[in-house]
Short mmCIF file of C-alpha atoms in Angstrom, two decimals:
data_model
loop_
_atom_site.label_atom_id
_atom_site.label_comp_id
_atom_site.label_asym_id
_atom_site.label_seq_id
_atom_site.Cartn_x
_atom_site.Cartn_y
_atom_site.Cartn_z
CA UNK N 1 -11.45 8.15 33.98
CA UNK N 2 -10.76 11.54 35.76
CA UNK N 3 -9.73 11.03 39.36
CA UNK N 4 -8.68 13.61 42.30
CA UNK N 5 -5.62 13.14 44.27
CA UNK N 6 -6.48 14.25 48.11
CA UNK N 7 -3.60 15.86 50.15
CA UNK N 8 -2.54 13.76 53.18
CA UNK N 9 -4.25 14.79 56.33
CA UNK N 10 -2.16 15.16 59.35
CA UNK N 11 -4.21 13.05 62.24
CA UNK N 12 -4.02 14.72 65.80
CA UNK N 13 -2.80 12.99 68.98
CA UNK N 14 -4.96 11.26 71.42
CA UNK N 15 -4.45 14.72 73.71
CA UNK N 16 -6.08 16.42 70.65
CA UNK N 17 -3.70 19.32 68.34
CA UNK N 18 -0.71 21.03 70.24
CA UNK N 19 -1.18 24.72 70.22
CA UNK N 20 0.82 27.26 68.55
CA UNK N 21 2.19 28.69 71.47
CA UNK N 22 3.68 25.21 73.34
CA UNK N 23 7.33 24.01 73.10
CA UNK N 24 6.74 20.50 73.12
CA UNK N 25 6.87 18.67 70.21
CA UNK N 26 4.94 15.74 69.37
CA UNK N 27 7.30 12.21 70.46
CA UNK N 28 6.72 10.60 66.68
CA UNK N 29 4.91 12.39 63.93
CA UNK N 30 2.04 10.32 62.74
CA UNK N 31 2.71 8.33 58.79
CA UNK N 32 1.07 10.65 56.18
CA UNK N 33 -1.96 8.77 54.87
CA UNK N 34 -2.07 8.07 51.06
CA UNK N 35 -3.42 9.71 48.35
CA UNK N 36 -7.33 8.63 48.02
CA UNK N 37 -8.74 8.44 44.19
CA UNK N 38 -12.20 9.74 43.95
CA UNK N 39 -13.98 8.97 40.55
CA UNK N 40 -15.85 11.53 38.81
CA UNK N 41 -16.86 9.92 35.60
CA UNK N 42 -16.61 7.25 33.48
CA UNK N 43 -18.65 3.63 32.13
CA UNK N 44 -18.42 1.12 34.97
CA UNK N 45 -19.38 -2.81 35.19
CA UNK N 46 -22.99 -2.21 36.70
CA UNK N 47 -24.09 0.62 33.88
CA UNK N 48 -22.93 -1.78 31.13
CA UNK N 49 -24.92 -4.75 32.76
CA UNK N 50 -28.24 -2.03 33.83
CA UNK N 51 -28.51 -1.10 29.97
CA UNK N 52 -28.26 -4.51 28.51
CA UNK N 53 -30.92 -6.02 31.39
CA UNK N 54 -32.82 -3.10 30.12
CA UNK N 55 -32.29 -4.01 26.41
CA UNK N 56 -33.51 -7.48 27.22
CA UNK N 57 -36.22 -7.39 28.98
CA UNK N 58 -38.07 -4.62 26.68
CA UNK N 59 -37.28 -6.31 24.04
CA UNK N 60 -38.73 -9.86 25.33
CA UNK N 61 -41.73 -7.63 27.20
CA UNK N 62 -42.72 -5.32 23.83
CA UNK N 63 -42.35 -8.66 22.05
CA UNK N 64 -45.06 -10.02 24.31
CA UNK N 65 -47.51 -7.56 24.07
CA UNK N 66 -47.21 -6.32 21.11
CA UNK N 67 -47.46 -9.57 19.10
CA UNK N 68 -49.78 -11.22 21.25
CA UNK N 69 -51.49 -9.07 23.77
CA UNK N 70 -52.46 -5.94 21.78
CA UNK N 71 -54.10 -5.57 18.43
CA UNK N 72 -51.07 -3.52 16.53
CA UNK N 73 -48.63 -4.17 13.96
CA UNK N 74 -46.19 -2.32 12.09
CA UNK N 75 -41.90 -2.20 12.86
CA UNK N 76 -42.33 1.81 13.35
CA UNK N 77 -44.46 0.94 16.36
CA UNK N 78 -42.94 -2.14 17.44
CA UNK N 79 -39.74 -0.02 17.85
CA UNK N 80 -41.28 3.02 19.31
CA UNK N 81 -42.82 0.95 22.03
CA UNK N 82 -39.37 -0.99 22.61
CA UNK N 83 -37.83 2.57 23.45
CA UNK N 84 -40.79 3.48 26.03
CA UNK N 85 -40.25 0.43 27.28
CA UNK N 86 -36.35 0.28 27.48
CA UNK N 87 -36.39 3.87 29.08
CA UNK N 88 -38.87 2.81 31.84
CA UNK N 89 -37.06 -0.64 32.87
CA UNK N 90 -33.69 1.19 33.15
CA UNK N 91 -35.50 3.65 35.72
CA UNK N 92 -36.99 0.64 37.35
CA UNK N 93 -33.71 -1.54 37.37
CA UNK N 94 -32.00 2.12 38.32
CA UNK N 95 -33.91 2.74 40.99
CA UNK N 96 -33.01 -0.79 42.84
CA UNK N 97 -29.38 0.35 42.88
CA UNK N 98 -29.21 4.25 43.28
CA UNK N 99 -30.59 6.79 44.64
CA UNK N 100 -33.27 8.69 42.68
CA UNK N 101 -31.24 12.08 41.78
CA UNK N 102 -28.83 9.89 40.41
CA UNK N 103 -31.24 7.62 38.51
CA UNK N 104 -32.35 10.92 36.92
CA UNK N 105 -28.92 11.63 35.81
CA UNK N 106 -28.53 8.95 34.30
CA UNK N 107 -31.90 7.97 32.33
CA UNK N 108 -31.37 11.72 30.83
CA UNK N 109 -27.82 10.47 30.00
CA UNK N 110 -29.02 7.15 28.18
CA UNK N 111 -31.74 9.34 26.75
CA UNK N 112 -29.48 11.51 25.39
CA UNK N 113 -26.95 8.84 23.73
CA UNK N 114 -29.55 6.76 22.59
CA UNK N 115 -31.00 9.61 20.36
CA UNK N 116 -28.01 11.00 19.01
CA UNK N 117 -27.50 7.16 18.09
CA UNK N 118 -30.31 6.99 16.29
CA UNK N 119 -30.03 9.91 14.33
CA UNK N 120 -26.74 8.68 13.10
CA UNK N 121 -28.40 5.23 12.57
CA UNK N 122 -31.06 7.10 10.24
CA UNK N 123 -28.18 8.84 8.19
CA UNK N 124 -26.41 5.98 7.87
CA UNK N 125 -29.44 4.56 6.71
CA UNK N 126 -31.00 7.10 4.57
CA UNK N 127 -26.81 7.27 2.82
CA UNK N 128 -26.80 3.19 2.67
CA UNK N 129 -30.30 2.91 0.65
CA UNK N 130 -29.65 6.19 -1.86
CA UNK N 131 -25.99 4.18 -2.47
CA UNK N 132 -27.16 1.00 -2.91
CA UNK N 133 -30.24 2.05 -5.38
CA UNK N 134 -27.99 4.42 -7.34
CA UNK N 135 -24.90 2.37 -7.49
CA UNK N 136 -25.45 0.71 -10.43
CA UNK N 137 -25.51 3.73 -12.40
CA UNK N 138 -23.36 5.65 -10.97
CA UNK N 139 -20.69 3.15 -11.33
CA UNK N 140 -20.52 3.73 -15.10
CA UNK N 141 -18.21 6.90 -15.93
CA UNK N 142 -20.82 8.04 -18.72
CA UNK N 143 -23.06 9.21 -15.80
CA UNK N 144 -21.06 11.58 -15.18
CA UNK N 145 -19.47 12.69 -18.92
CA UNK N 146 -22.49 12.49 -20.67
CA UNK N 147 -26.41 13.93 -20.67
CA UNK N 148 -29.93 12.19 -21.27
CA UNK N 149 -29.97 14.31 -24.96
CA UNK N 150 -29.38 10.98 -27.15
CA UNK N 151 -30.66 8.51 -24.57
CA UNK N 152 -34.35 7.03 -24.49
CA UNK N 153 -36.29 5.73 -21.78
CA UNK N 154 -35.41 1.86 -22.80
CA UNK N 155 -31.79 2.73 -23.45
CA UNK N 156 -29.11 0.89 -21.29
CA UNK N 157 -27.88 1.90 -17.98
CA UNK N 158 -24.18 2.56 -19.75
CA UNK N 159 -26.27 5.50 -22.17
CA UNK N 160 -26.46 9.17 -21.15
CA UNK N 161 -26.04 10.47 -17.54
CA UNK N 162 -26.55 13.43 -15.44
CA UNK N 163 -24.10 16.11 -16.60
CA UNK N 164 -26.19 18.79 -17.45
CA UNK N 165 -27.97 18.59 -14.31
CA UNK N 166 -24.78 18.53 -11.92
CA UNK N 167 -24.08 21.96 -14.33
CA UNK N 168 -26.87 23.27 -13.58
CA UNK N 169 -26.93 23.08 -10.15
CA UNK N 170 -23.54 24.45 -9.84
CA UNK N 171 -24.21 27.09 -11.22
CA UNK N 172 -27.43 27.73 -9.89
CA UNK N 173 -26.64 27.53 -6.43
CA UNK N 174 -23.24 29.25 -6.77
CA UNK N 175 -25.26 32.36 -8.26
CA UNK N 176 -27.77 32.28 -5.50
CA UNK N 177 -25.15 32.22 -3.13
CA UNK N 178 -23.64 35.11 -4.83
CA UNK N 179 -26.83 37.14 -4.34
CA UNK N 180 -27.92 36.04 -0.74
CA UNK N 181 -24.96 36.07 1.45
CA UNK N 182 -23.94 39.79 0.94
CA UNK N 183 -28.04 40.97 0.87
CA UNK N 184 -28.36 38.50 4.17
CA UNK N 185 -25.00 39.65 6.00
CA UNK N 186 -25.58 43.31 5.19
CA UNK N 187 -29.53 43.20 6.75
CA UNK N 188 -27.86 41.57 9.70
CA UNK N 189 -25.09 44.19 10.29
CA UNK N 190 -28.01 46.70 9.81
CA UNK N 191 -30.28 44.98 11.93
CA UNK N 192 -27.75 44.39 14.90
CA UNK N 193 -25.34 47.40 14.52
CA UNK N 194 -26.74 50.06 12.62
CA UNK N 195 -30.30 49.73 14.02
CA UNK N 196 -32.77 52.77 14.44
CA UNK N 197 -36.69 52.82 13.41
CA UNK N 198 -36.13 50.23 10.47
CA UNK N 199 -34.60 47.55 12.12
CA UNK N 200 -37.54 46.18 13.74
CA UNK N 201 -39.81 46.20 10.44
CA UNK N 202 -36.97 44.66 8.53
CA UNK N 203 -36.64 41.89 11.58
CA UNK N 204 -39.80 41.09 11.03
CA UNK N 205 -39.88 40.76 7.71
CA UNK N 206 -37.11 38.76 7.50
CA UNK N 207 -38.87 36.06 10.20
CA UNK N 208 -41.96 36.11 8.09
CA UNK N 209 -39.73 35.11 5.15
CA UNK N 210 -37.96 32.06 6.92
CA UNK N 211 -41.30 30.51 6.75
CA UNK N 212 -41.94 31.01 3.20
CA UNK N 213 -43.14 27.86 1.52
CA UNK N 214 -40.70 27.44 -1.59
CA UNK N 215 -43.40 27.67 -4.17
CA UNK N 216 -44.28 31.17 -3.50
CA UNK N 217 -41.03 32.10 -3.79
CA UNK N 218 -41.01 30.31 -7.22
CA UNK N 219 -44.42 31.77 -8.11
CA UNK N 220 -42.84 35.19 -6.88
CA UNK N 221 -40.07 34.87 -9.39
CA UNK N 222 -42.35 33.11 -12.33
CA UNK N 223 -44.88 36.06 -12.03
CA UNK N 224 -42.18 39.00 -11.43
CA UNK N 225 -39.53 38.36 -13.39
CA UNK N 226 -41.09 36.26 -16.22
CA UNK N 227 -44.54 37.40 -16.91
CA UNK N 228 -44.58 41.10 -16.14
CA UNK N 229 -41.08 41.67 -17.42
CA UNK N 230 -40.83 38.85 -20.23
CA UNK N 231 -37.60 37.04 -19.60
CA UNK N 232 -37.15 33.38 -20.21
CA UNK N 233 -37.54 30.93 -17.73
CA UNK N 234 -33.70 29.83 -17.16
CA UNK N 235 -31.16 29.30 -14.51
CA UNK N 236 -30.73 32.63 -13.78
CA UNK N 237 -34.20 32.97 -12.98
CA UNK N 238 -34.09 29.68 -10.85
CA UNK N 239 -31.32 31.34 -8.93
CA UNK N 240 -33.28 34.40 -8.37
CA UNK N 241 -36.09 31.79 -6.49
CA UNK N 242 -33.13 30.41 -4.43
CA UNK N 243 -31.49 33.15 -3.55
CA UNK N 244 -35.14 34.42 -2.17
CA UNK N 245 -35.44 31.14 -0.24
CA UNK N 246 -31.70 31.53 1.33
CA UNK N 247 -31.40 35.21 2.22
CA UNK N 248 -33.65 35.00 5.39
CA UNK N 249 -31.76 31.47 6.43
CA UNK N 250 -28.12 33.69 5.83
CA UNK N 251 -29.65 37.11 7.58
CA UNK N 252 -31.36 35.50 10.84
CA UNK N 253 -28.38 33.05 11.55
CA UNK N 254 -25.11 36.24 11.04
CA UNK N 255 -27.46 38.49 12.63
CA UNK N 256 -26.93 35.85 16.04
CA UNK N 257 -23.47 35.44 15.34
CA UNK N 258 -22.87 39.15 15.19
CA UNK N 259 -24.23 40.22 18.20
CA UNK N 260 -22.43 37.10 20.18
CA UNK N 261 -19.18 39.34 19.45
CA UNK N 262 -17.98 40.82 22.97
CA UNK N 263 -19.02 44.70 23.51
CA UNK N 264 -15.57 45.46 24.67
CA UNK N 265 -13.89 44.60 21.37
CA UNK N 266 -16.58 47.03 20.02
CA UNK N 267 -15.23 49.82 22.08
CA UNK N 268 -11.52 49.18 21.84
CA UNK N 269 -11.61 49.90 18.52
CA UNK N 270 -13.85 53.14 19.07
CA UNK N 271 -11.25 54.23 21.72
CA UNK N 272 -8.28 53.89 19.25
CA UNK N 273 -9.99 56.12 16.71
CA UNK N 274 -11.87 53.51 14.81
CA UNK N 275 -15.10 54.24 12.72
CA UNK N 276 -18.18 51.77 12.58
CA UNK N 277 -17.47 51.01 9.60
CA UNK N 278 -14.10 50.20 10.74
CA UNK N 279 -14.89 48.49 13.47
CA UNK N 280 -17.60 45.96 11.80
CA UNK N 281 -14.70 45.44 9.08
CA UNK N 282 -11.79 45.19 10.57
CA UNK N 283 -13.15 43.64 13.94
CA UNK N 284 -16.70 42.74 14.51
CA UNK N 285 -16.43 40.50 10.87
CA UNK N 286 -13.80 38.75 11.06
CA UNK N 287 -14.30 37.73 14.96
CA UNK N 288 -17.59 36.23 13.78
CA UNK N 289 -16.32 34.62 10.66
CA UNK N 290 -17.03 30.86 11.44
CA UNK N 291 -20.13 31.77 12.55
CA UNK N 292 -20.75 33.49 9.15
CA UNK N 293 -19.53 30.77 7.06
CA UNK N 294 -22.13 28.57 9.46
CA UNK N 295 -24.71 30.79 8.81
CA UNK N 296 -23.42 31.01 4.32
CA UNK N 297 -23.76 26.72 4.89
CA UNK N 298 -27.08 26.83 6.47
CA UNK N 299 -28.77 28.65 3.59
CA UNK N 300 -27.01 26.05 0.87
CA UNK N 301 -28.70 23.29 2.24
CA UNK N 302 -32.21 25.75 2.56
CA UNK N 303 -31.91 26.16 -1.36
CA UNK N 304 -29.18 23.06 -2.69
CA UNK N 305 -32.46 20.70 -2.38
CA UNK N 306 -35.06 22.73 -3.61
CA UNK N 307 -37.07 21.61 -6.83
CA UNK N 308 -40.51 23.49 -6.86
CA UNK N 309 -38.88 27.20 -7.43
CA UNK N 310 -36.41 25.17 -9.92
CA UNK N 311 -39.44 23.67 -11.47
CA UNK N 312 -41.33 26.67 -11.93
CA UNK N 313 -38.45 29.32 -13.12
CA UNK N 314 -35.85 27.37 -15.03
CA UNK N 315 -37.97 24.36 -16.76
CA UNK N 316 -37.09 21.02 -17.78
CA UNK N 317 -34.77 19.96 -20.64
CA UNK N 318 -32.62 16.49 -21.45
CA UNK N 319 -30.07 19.07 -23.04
CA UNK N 320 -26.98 20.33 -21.94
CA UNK N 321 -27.10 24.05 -21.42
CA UNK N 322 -24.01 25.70 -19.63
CA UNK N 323 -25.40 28.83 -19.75
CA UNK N 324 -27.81 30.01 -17.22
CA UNK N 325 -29.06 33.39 -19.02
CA UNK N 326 -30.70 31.56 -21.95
CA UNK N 327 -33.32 28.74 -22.63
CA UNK N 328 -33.96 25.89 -19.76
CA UNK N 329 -31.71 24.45 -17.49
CA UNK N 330 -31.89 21.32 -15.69
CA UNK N 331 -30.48 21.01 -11.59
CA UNK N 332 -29.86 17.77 -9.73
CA UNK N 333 -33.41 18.05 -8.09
CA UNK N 334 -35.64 18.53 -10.64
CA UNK N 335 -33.36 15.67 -12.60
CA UNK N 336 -34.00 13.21 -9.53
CA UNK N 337 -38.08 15.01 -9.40
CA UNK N 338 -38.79 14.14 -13.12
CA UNK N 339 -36.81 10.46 -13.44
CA UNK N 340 -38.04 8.65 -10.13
CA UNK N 341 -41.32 8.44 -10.89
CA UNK N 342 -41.03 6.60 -14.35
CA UNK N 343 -41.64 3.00 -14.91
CA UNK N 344 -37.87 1.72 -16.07
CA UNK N 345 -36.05 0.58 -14.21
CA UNK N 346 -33.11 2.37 -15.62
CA UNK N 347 -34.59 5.77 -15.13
CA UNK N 348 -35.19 4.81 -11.55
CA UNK N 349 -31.53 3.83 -11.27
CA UNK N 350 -30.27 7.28 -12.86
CA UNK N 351 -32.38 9.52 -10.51
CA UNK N 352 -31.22 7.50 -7.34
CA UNK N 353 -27.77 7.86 -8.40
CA UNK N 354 -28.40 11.25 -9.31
CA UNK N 355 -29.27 11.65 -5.62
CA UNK N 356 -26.22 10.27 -4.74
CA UNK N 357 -24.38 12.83 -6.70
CA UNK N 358 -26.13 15.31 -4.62
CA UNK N 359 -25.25 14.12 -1.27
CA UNK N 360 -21.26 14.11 -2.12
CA UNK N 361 -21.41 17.74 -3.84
CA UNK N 362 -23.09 19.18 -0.51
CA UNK N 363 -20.59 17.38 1.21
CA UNK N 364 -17.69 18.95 -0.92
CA UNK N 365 -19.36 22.32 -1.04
CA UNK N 366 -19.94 22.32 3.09
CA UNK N 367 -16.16 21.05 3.77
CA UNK N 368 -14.93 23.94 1.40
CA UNK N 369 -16.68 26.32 3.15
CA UNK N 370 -15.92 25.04 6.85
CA UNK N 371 -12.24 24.84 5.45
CA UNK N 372 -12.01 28.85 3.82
CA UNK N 373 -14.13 29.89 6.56
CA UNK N 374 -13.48 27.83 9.96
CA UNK N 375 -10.14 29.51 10.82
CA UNK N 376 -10.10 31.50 14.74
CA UNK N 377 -10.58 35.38 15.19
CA UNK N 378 -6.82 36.51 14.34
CA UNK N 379 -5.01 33.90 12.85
CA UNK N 380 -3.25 33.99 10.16
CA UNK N 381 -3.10 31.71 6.78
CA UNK N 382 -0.03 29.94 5.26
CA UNK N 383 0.68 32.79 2.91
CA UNK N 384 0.71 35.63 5.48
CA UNK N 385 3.11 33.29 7.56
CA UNK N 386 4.98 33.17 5.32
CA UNK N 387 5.34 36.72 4.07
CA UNK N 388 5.76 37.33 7.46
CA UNK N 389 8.60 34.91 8.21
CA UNK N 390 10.02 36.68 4.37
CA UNK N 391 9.93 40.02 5.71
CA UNK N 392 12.01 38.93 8.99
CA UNK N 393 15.06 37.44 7.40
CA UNK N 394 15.26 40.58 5.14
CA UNK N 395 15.12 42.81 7.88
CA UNK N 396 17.93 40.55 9.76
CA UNK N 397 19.71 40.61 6.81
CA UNK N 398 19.74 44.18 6.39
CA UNK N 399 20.67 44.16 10.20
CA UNK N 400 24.17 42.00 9.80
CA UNK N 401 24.90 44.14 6.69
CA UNK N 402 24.46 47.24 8.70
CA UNK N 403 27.22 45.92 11.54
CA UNK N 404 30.92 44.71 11.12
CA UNK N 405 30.62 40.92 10.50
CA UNK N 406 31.19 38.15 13.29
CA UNK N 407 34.63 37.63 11.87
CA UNK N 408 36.37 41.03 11.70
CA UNK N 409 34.97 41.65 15.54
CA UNK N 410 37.55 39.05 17.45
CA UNK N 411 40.27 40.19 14.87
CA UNK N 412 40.15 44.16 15.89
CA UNK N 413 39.67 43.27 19.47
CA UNK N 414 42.94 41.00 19.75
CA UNK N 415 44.62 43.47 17.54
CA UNK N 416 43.96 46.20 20.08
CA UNK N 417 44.22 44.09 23.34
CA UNK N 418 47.79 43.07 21.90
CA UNK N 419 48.81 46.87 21.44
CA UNK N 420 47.14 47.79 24.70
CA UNK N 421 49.79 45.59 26.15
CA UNK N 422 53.12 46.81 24.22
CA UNK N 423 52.67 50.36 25.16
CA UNK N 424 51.93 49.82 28.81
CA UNK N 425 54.29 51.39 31.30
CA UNK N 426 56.08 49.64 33.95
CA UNK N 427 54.70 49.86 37.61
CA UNK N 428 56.98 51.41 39.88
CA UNK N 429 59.29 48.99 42.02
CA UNK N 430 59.46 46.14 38.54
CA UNK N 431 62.57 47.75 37.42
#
């Protein structure tokens, strides 16, 4: 609870405040009043008590009507008409107790918590069902040491698993991110520092491509790079397709970040001599570097899920292939795309916890990032620290090396003090 502590306030006599001028003094000065506590925030007895009535009473009303007054059915709709009505009987019960600006503030405050509740709720959900389908196999350790080369559609759950697809898409997405984030950082540094007649066909461009349905990218790639040209459909290719669905997610998101860096940093480092170049290295990139690495994790999730470029560019094999420049290569999509929809159980079970898989290698591959990435404009890492913190006991070193030691400083000055005081003369009149 955040509170304010008022200053005392001096109260005047009955004759009203003596004036500057006067000698009299008041008889008794008055007792200085103490402190008052005025509460700016914070959960108190009747919000607790307004949201549960609210709870209640929507629930027992939607209930009502929707069960036995009106002709619908369905939990989707059943809990979309709780919310309506939860929302409108906490204005109602609101409105008997405040006043209507703050009745406003505070529906728009329940509003807001109860939605970012139930997005969490619908992770949590969305995480709890993948888990529990794929748990059974990913609880084996073959899933994840072995492929589906020597394992048949009837074959038990502790036979083959999903190597060769969490290979692939390694190294699928780690090439595409190769290609897109320096094409999509280097359009943005065009677009927002170099600029000129280009920049605003290249803008646009770039927009158009955000909303590029996947499969034309794949198509793009399938008809480009393996019809007219004649190269194998194969991971490389598949990265080509993602790196064509990323670049425009990597380019639109730096291109923001860059031009939220402050002017005046720009122009400090033209005023010490600094050229643009310069100054987008050495200044305007690394102040926007967690907004980079924001903008590097936006376009792995655009292309980490993706499975009709995938489909169309690299194929389908049950084969372990590490090698992305030759013959097909499986990724975690396109595993979970061509397993779900079989009839075994088994197969079912694989592809859920191959989805599984999934979700904790984004994970891994976002909190790498965040972690190389996320550091503030200026400071510096472990090593550099520590070179630093090298560099100053050397120099300190060197210093005390330089100078007479600590020891041999007290000896010279006593011997000198001590001769100082044999070969003074004696003052006149001490004879």
């Amino acid at each position: 609870m955040t509170t304010l502590d008022l200053p005392p306030v001096a109260a005047s006599g009955p004759g009203g405040p003596t004036p500057s001028g006067s000698a009299e003094a008041p008889a008794e000065a008055a007792p200085p009043r103490s402190q008052t506590k005025v509460r700016l925030g914070g959960v108190t007895r009747e919000d607790v008590f307004t949201v549960a009535g609210s709870l209640v009473g929507s629930l027992a009303l939607n209930w009502a009507l929707y069960e036995r007054v009106l002709p619908f059915s369905g939990a989707f709709g059943f809990l979309v008409c709780w919310y309506l009505l939860f929302l409108a009987g906490y204005f109602a019960l609101g409105r008997l107790q405040w006043g209507r600006l703050m009745v406003r503030d505070r529906l728009v405050s329940v509003a807001s918590w109860s939605s970012g509740l139930l997005v969490v709720a619908l992770i949590v959900d969305q995480i709890g069902y993948v888990a529990s389908r794929g748990f059974e196999a990913a609880q084996h350790l073959n899933f994840f040491t072995e492929s589906m080369e020597r394992t048949a559609a009837l074959s038990p759950i502790t036979s083959g698993g999903a190597l060769n697809a969490i290979v692939g898409s390694l190294e699928q997405l780690g090439l595409a991110t190769l290609f897109a984030v320096p094409l999509g950082i280097a359009a943005a540094i065009f677009m927002s520092e170099v600029g000129g007649r280009l920049a605003r066909p290249v803008r646009t461009l770039v927009e158009a491509m955000t909303a590029l349905p996947s499969i034309v990218a794949g198509l793009f790639i399938l008809g480009v790079f393996i019809i007219t040209f004649g190269f194998e459909k194969s991971g490389f290719a598949a990265s080509l397709a993602l790196t064509v669905m990323m670049m425009p997610i990597v380019t639109r998101a730096a291109e923001v970040v860059i031009r939220l860096v402050p002017g005046t940093l720009r122009e400090a480092s033209y005023a010490l001599g600094g050229s643009q170049w310069r100054t987008v290295w050495n200044v305007v990139l690394p102040t926007a570097r967690p907004g980079l690495v924001t903008a590097v994790v936006l376009g792995m999730a655009r292309g980490v899920g993706e499975t009709s470029p995938v489909l169309l560019t690299s194929g389908f094999t049950s084969q372990f292939n590490a090698d992305p420049l030759h013959e097909h290569q499986v990724s975690l999509p396109l595993y979970i795309w061509n397993y779900v929809k079989q009839p075994y159980p088994e197969m079912v079970a694989r592809a859920f916890a191959a989805g599984l898989t999934l979700m904790v290698l984004v994970l891994i591959l976002f909190v790498t990032a965040r972690v190389l990435g996320g550091r503030k404009p200026g400071e510096l890492t472990r090593r550099q620290k520590r070179r630093i913190d090298l560099e100053a006991r050397r120099a300190e070193a060197a210093a005390r090396a330089a100078r007479p030691s600590d020891t041999v400083r007290p000896a010279l000055a006593r011997t000198a003090s001590s001769h100082a005081s044999a070969t003074a003369l004696p003052l006149p009149g001490n004879s």
